[in-house]
Tab-separated table of C-alpha atoms in Angstrom:
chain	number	residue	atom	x	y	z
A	89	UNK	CA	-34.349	-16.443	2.856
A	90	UNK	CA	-36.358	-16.327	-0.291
A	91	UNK	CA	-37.745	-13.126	0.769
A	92	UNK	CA	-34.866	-11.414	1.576
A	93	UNK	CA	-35.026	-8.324	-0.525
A	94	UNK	CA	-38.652	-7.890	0.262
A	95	UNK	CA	-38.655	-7.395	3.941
A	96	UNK	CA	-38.371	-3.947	4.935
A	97	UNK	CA	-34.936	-2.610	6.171
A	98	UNK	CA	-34.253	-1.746	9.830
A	99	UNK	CA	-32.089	0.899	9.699
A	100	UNK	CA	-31.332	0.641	13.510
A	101	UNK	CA	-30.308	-2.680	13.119
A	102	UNK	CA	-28.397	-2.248	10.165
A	103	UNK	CA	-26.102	0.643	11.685
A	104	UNK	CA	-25.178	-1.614	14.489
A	105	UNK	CA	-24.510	-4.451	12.389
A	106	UNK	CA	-22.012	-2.519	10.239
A	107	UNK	CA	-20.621	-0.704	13.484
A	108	UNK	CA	-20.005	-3.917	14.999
A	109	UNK	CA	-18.334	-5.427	11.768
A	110	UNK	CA	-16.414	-2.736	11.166
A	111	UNK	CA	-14.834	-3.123	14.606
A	112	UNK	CA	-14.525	-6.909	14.733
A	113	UNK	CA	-12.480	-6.675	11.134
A	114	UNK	CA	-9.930	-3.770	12.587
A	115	UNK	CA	-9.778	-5.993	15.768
A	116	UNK	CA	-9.662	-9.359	14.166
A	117	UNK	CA	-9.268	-8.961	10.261
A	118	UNK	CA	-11.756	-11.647	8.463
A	119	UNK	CA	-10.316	-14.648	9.752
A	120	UNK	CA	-11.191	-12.859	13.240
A	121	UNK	CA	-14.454	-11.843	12.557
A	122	UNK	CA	-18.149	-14.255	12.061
A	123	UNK	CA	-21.431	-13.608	11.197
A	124	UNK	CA	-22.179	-14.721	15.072
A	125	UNK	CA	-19.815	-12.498	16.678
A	126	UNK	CA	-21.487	-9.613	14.399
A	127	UNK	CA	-24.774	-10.353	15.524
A	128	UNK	CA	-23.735	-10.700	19.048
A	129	UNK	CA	-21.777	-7.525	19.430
A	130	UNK	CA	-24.504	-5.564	17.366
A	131	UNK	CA	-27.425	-7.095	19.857
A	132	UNK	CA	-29.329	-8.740	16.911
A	133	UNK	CA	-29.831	-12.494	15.984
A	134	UNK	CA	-27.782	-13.889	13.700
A	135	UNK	CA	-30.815	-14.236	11.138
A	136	UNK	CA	-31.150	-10.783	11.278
A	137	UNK	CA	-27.353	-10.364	9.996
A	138	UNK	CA	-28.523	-12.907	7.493
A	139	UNK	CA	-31.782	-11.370	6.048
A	140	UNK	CA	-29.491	-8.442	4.763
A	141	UNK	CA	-26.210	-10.199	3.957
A	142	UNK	CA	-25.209	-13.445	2.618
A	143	UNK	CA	-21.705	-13.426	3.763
A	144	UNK	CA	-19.210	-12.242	6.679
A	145	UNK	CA	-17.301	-10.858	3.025
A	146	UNK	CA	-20.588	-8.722	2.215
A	147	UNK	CA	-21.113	-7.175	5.315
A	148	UNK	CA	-17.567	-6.100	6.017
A	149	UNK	CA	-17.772	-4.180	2.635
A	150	UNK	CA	-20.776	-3.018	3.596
A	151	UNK	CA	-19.105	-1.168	6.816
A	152	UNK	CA	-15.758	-0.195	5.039
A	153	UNK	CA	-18.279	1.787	2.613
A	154	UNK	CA	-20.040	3.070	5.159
A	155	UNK	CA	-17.124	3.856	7.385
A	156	UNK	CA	-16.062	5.556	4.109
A	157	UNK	CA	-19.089	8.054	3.556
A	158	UNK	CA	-17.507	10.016	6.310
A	159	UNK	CA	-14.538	10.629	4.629
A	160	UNK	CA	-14.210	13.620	2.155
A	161	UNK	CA	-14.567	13.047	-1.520
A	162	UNK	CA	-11.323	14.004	-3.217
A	163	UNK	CA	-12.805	15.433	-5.993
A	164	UNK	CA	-16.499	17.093	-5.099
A	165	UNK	CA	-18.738	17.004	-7.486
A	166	UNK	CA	-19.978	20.500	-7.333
A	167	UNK	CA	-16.794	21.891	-7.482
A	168	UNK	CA	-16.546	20.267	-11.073
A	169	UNK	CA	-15.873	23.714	-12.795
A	170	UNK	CA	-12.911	24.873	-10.674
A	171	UNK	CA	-9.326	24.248	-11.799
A	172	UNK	CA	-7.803	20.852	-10.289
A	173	UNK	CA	-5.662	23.208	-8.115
A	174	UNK	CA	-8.364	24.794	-6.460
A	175	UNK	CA	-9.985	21.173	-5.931
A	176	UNK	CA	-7.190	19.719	-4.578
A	177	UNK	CA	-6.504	23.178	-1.979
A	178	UNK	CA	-10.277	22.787	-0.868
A	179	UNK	CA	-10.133	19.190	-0.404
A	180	UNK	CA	-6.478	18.767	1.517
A	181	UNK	CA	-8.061	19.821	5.404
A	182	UNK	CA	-10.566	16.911	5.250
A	183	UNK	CA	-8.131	14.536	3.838
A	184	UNK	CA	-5.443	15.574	6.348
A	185	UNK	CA	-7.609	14.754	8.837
A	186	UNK	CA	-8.617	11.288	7.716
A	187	UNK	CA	-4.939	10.621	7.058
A	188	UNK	CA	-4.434	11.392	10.752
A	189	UNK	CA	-6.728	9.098	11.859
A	190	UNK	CA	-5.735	5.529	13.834
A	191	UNK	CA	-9.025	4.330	12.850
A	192	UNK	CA	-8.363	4.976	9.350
A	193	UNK	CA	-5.115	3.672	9.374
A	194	UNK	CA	-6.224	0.220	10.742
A	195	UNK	CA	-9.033	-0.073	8.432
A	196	UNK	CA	-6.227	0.390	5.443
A	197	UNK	CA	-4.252	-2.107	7.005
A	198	UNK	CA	-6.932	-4.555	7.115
A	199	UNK	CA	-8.376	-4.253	3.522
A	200	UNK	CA	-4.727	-4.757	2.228
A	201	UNK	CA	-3.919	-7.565	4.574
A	202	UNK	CA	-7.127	-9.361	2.893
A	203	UNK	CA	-6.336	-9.055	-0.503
A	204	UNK	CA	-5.041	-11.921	-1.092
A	205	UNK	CA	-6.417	-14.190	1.116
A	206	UNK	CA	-9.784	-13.124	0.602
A	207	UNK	CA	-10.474	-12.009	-2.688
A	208	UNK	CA	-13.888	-11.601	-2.206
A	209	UNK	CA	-13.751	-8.854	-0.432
A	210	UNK	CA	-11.410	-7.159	-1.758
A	211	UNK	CA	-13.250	-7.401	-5.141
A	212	UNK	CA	-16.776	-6.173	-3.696
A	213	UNK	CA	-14.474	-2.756	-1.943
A	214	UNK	CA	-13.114	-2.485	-5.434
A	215	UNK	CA	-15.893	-2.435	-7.607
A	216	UNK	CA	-18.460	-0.640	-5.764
A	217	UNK	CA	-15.907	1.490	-4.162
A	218	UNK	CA	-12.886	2.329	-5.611
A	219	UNK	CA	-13.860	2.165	-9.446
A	220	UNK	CA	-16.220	4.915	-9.480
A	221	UNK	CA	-13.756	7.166	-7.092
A	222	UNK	CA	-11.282	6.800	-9.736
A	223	UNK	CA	-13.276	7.386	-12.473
A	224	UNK	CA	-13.872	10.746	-11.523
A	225	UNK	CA	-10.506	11.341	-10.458
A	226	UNK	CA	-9.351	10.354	-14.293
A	227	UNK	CA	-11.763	12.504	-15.654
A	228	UNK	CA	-9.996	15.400	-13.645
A	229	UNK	CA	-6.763	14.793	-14.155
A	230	UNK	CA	-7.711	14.176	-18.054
A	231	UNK	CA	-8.633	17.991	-17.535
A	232	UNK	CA	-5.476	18.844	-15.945
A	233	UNK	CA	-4.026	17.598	-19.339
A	234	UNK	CA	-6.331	18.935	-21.399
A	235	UNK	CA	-5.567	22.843	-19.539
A	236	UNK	CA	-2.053	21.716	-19.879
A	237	UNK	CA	-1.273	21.773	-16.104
A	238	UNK	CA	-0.488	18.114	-16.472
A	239	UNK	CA	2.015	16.223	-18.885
A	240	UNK	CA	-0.276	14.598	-21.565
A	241	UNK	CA	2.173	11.800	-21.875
A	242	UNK	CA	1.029	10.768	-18.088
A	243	UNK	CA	-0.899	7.282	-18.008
A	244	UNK	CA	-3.685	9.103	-15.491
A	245	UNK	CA	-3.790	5.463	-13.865
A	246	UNK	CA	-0.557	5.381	-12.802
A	247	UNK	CA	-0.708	9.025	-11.768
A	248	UNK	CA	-3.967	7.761	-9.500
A	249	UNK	CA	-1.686	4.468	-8.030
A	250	UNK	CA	1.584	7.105	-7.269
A	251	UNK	CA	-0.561	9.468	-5.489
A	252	UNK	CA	-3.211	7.050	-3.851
A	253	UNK	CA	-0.389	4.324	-3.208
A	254	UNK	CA	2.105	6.885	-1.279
A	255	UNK	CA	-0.374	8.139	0.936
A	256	UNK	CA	-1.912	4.499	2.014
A	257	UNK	CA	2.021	3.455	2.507
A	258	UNK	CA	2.678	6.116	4.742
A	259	UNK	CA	-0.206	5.403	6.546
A	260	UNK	CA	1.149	1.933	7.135
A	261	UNK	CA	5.001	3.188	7.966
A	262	UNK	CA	6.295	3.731	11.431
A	263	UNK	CA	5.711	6.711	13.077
A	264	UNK	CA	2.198	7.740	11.609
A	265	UNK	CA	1.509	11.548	10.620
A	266	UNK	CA	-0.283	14.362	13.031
A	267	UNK	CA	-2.414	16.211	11.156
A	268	UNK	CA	-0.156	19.083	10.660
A	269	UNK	CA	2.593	16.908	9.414
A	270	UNK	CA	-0.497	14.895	6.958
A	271	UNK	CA	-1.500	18.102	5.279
A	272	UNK	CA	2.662	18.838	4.130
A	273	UNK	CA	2.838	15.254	2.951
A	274	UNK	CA	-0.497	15.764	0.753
A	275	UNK	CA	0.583	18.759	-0.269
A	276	UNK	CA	4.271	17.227	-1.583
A	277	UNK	CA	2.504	14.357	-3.217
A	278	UNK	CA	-0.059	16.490	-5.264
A	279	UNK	CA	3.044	19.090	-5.929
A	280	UNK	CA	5.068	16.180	-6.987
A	281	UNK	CA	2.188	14.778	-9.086
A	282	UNK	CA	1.654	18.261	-11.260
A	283	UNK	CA	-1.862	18.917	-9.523
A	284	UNK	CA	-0.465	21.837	-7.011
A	285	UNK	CA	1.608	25.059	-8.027
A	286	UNK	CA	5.464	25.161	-6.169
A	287	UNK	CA	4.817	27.269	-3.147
A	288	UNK	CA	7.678	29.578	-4.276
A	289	UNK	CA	5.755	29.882	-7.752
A	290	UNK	CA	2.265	31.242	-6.423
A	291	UNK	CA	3.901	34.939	-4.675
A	292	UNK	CA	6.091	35.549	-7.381
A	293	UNK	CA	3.108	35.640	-10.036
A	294	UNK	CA	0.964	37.736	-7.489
A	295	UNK	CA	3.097	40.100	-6.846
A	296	UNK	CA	3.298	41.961	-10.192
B	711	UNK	CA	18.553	-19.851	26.896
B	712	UNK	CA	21.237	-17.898	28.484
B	713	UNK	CA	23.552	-19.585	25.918
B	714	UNK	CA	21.477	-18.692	22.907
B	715	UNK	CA	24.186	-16.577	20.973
B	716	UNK	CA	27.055	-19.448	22.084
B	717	UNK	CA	25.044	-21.861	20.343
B	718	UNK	CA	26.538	-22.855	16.713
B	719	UNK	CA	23.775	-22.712	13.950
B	720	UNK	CA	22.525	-25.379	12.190
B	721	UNK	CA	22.028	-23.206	9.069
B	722	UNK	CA	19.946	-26.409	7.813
B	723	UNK	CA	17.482	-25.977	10.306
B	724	UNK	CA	17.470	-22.441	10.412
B	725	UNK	CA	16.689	-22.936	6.473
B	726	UNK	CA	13.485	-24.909	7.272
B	727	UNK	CA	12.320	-23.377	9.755
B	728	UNK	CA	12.040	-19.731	7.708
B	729	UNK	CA	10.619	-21.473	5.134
B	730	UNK	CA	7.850	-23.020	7.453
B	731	UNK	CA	7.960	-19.210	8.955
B	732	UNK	CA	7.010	-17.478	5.643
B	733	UNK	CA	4.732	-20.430	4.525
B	734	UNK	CA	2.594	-20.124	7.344
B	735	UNK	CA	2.442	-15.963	7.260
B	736	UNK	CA	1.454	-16.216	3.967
B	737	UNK	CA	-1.272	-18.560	4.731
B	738	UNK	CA	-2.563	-17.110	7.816
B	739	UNK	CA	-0.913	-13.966	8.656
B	740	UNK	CA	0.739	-13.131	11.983
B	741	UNK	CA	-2.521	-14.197	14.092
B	742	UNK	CA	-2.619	-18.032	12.491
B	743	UNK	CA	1.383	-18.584	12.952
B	744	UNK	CA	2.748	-20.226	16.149
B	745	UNK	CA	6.083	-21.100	17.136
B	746	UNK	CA	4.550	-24.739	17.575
B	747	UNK	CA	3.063	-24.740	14.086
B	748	UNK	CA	6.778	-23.670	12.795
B	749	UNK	CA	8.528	-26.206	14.683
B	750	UNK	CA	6.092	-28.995	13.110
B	751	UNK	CA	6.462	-27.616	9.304
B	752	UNK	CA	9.960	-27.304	9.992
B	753	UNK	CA	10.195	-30.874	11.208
B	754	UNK	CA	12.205	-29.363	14.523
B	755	UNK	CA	10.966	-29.123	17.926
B	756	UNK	CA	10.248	-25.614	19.509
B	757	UNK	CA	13.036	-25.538	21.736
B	758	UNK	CA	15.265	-25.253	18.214
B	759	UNK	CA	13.035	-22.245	17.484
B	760	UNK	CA	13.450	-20.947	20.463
B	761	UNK	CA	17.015	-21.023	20.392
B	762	UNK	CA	17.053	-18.873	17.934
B	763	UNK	CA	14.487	-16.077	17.899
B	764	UNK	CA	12.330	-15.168	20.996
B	765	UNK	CA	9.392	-14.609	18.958
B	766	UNK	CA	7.141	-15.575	16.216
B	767	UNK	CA	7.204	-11.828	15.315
B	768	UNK	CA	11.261	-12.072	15.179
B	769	UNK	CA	11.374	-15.898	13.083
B	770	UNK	CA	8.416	-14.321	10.855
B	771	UNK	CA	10.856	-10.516	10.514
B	772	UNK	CA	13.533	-13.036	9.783
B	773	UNK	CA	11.789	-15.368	6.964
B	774	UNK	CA	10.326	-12.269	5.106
B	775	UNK	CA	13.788	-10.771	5.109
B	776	UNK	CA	15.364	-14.101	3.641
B	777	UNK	CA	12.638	-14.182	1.129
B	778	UNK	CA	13.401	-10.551	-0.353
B	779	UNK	CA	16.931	-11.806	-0.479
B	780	UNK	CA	15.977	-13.695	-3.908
B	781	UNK	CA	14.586	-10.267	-5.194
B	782	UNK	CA	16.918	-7.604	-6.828
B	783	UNK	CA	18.218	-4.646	-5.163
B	784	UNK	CA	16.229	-1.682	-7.010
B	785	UNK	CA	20.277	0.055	-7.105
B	786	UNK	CA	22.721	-2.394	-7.117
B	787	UNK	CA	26.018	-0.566	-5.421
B	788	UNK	CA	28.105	-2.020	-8.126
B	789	UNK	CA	26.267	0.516	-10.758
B	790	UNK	CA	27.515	3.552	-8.203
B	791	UNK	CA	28.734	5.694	-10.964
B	792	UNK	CA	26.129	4.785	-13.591
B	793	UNK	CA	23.610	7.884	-14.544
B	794	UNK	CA	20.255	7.038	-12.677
B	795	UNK	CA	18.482	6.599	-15.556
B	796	UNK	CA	20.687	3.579	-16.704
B	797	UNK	CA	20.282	2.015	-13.301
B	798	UNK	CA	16.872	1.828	-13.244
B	799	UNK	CA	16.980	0.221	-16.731
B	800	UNK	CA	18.960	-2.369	-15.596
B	801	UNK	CA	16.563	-3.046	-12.436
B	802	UNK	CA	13.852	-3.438	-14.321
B	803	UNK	CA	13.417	-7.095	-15.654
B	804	UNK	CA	14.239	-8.342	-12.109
B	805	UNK	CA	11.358	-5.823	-10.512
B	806	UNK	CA	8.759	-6.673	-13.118
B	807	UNK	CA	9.349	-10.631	-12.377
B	808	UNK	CA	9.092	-9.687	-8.576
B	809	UNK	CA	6.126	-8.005	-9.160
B	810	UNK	CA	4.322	-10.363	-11.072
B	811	UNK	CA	5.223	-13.306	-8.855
B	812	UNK	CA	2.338	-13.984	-6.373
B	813	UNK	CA	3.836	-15.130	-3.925
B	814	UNK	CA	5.586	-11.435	-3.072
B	815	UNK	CA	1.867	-10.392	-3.643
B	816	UNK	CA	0.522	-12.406	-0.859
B	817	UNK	CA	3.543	-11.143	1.026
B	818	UNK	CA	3.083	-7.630	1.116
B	819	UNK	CA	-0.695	-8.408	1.381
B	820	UNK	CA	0.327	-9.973	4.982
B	821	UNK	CA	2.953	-7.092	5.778
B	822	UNK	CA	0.779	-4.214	5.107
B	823	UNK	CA	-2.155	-6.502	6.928
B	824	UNK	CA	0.065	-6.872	10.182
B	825	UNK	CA	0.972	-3.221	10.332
B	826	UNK	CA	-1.245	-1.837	12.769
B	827	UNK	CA	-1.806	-4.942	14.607
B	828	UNK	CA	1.429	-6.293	15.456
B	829	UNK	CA	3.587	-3.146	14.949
B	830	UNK	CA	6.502	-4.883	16.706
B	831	UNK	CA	6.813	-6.940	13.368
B	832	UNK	CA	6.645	-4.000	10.711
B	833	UNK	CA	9.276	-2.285	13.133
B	834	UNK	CA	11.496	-4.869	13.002
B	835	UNK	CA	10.876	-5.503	8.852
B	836	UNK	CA	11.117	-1.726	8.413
B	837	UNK	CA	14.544	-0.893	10.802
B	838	UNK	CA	16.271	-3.441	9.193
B	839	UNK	CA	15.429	-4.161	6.001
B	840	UNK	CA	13.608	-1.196	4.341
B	841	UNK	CA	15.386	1.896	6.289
B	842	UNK	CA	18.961	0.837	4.571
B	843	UNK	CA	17.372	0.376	1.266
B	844	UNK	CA	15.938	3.795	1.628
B	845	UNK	CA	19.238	5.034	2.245
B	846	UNK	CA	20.642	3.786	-0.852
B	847	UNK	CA	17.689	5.701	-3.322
B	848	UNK	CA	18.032	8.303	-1.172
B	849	UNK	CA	21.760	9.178	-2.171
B	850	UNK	CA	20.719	8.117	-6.063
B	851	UNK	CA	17.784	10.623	-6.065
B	852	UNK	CA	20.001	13.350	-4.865
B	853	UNK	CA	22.402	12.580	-7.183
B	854	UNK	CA	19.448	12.544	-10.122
B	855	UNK	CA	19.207	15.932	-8.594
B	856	UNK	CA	22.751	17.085	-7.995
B	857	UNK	CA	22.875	15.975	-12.465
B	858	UNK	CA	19.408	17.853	-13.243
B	859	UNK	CA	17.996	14.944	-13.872
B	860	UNK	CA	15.388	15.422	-11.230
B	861	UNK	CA	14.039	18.679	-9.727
B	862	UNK	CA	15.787	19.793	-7.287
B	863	UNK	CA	12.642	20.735	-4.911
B	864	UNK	CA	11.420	16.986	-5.108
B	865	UNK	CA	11.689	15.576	-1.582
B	866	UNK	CA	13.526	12.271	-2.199
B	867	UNK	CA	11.729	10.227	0.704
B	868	UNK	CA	7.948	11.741	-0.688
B	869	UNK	CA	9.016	10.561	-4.290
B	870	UNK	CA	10.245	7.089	-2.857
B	871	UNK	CA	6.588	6.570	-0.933
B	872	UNK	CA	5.151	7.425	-4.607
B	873	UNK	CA	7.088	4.709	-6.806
B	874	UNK	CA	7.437	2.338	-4.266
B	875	UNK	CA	3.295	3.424	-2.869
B	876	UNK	CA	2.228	2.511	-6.698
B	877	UNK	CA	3.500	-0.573	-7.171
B	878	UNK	CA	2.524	-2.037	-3.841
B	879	UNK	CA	-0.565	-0.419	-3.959
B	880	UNK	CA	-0.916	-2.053	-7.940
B	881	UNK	CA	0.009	-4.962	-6.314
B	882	UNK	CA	-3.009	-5.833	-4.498
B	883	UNK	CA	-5.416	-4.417	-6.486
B	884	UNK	CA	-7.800	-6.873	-8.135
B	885	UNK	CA	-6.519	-8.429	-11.944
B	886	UNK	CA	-2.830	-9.060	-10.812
B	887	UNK	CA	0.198	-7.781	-13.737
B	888	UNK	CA	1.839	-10.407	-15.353
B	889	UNK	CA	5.236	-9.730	-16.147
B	890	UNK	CA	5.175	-8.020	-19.296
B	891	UNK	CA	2.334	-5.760	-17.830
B	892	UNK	CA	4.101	-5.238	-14.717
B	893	UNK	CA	7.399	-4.060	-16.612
B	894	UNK	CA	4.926	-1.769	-18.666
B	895	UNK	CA	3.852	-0.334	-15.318
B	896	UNK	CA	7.448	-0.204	-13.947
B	897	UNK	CA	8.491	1.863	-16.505
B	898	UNK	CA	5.543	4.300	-16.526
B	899	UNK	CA	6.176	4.814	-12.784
B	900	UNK	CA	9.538	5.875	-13.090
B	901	UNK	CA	8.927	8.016	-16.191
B	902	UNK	CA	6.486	9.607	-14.018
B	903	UNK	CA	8.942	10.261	-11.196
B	904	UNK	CA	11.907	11.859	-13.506
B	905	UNK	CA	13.955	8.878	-13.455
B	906	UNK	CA	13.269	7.659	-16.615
B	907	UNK	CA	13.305	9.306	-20.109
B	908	UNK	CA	10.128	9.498	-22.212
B	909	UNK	CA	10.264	6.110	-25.262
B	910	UNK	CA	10.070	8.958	-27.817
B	911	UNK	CA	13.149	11.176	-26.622
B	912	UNK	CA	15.689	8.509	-26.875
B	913	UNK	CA	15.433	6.935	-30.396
B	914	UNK	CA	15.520	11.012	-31.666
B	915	UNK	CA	18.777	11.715	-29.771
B	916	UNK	CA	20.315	8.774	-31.045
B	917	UNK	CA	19.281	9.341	-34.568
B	918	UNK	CA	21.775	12.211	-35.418
């Protein structure tokens, strides 16, 4: 155990692991998921779980992130020029689409379920997760204010939680979204939240 | 149990056992709550239970629904012909305790959880409790709009997913509001959604 961080990484091992985590905690949440069912499903011993991880709460973090990666950045970095409009048009297809998804959808349903009862994880998601998505989401909307697209008086934090918030409710409500029907409740959020033009606004200005 | 609806109540009993009901969610979600485990808390047997609800997903509907009982209606009908604005001013103390109470936190932590997992419980939670509650903000939004309080273009049922989507969302993010900082947060939400004025409007309208 003392050598943990010295033994080289398997990374064959490691994708199963968080594969198999990942789908024991949608299954099961925490309380349904152990460190011996992980290694089981994933066809590893449960030392091998152990050599990378010290807790069921570190690998399931582990695969939300991961499970994560595959979802589209809001904000892309290299798009960091570009008007928060133009971000926010480029970025709505992907998001649709992970909005759509059941998989999705469970996952959010399971991190919020375990909030409470297991901090833990919920704190590890947070900090390595969600802190430094939002910090480059304030520093766009800070330039939203700053272009005066966006009301300066808006507390970009509670800007982030309205926008972030109603999108991971709906994806707990009855009756989830297609895609089609994701991509027109993006679109009213960001229009709602100052970051996308009225669609009656955009012809009228063209048109001259 | 063909005579279940004949059957007087013991509203004593029934008491207990929705206490046991929400105790028990809130300490293990839907997966570690049994009608047995109910019946013990409650100090009934299961047959009383069973009287009742045919479920654990009904009793567990049921005990969430008596707990938001104790929390303010975000419109009270009595207010029907107060502007919008003064409504939500009035709401306010009673949201920000609700929201800074953890017990509601660990709540909606379980709700959310049990979403995708045991639908049949968010179904029941969401046709009868939150669909009429809807239905109330829905007619106050419109009538924010019908008085040009609120733009007209909002949709009323997006807007509701963003103040309501905040604060839950806020809710179970890591360092929990107390209830001066949830009230802080209340109020910044519904500035942000047109329903309240901005602090430095009123005091200059009032001055003349």
């Amino acid at each position: 155990m003392t050598n943990r961080r010295g033994r080289p990484r398997n990374p064959v091992a490691d994708k199963a692991i968080l594969q198999a985590a990942l789908d024991l905690f949608i299954e099961g949440g925490v309380e349904g998921t152990s460190i011996e069912q992980i290694a089981k499903r994933a066809g590893v011993g449960k030392l091998t779980v152990y050599r990378r991880w010290d807790s069921k709460e570190a690998v399931i973090a582990a695969a939300i992130e991961s499970a994560r990666d595959e979802i589209p950045e809001t904000m892309p970095a290299e798009f960091a020029d570009l008007p928060v409009a133009v971000l926010v048009e480029q970025a709505l297809p992907g998001l649709a689409e992970a909005v759509a998804d059941p998989r999705l959808r469970a996952m959010v349903a399971r991190v919020f379920g375990s909030s409470v009862s297991h901090p833990a994880l919920m704190a590890t998601y947070w900090e390595n997760y969600v802190v430094p998505r939002r910090r480059i989401t304030r520093a766009l909307l800070e330039r939203a204010q700053a272009d005066g697209m966006l009301d300066a008086a808006a507390d970009p934090d509670v800007l982030i939680d309205m926008m972030v918030g109603a999108v991971l409710f709906r994806l707990i409500q009855p009756e989830p979204l297609d895609a089609a029907g994701a991509r027109e409740y993006l679109e009213s959020v960001y229009r709602r939240a100052g970051l996308l033009e009225a669609p009656i606004e955009t012809p009228v200005r063209e048109r001259r």
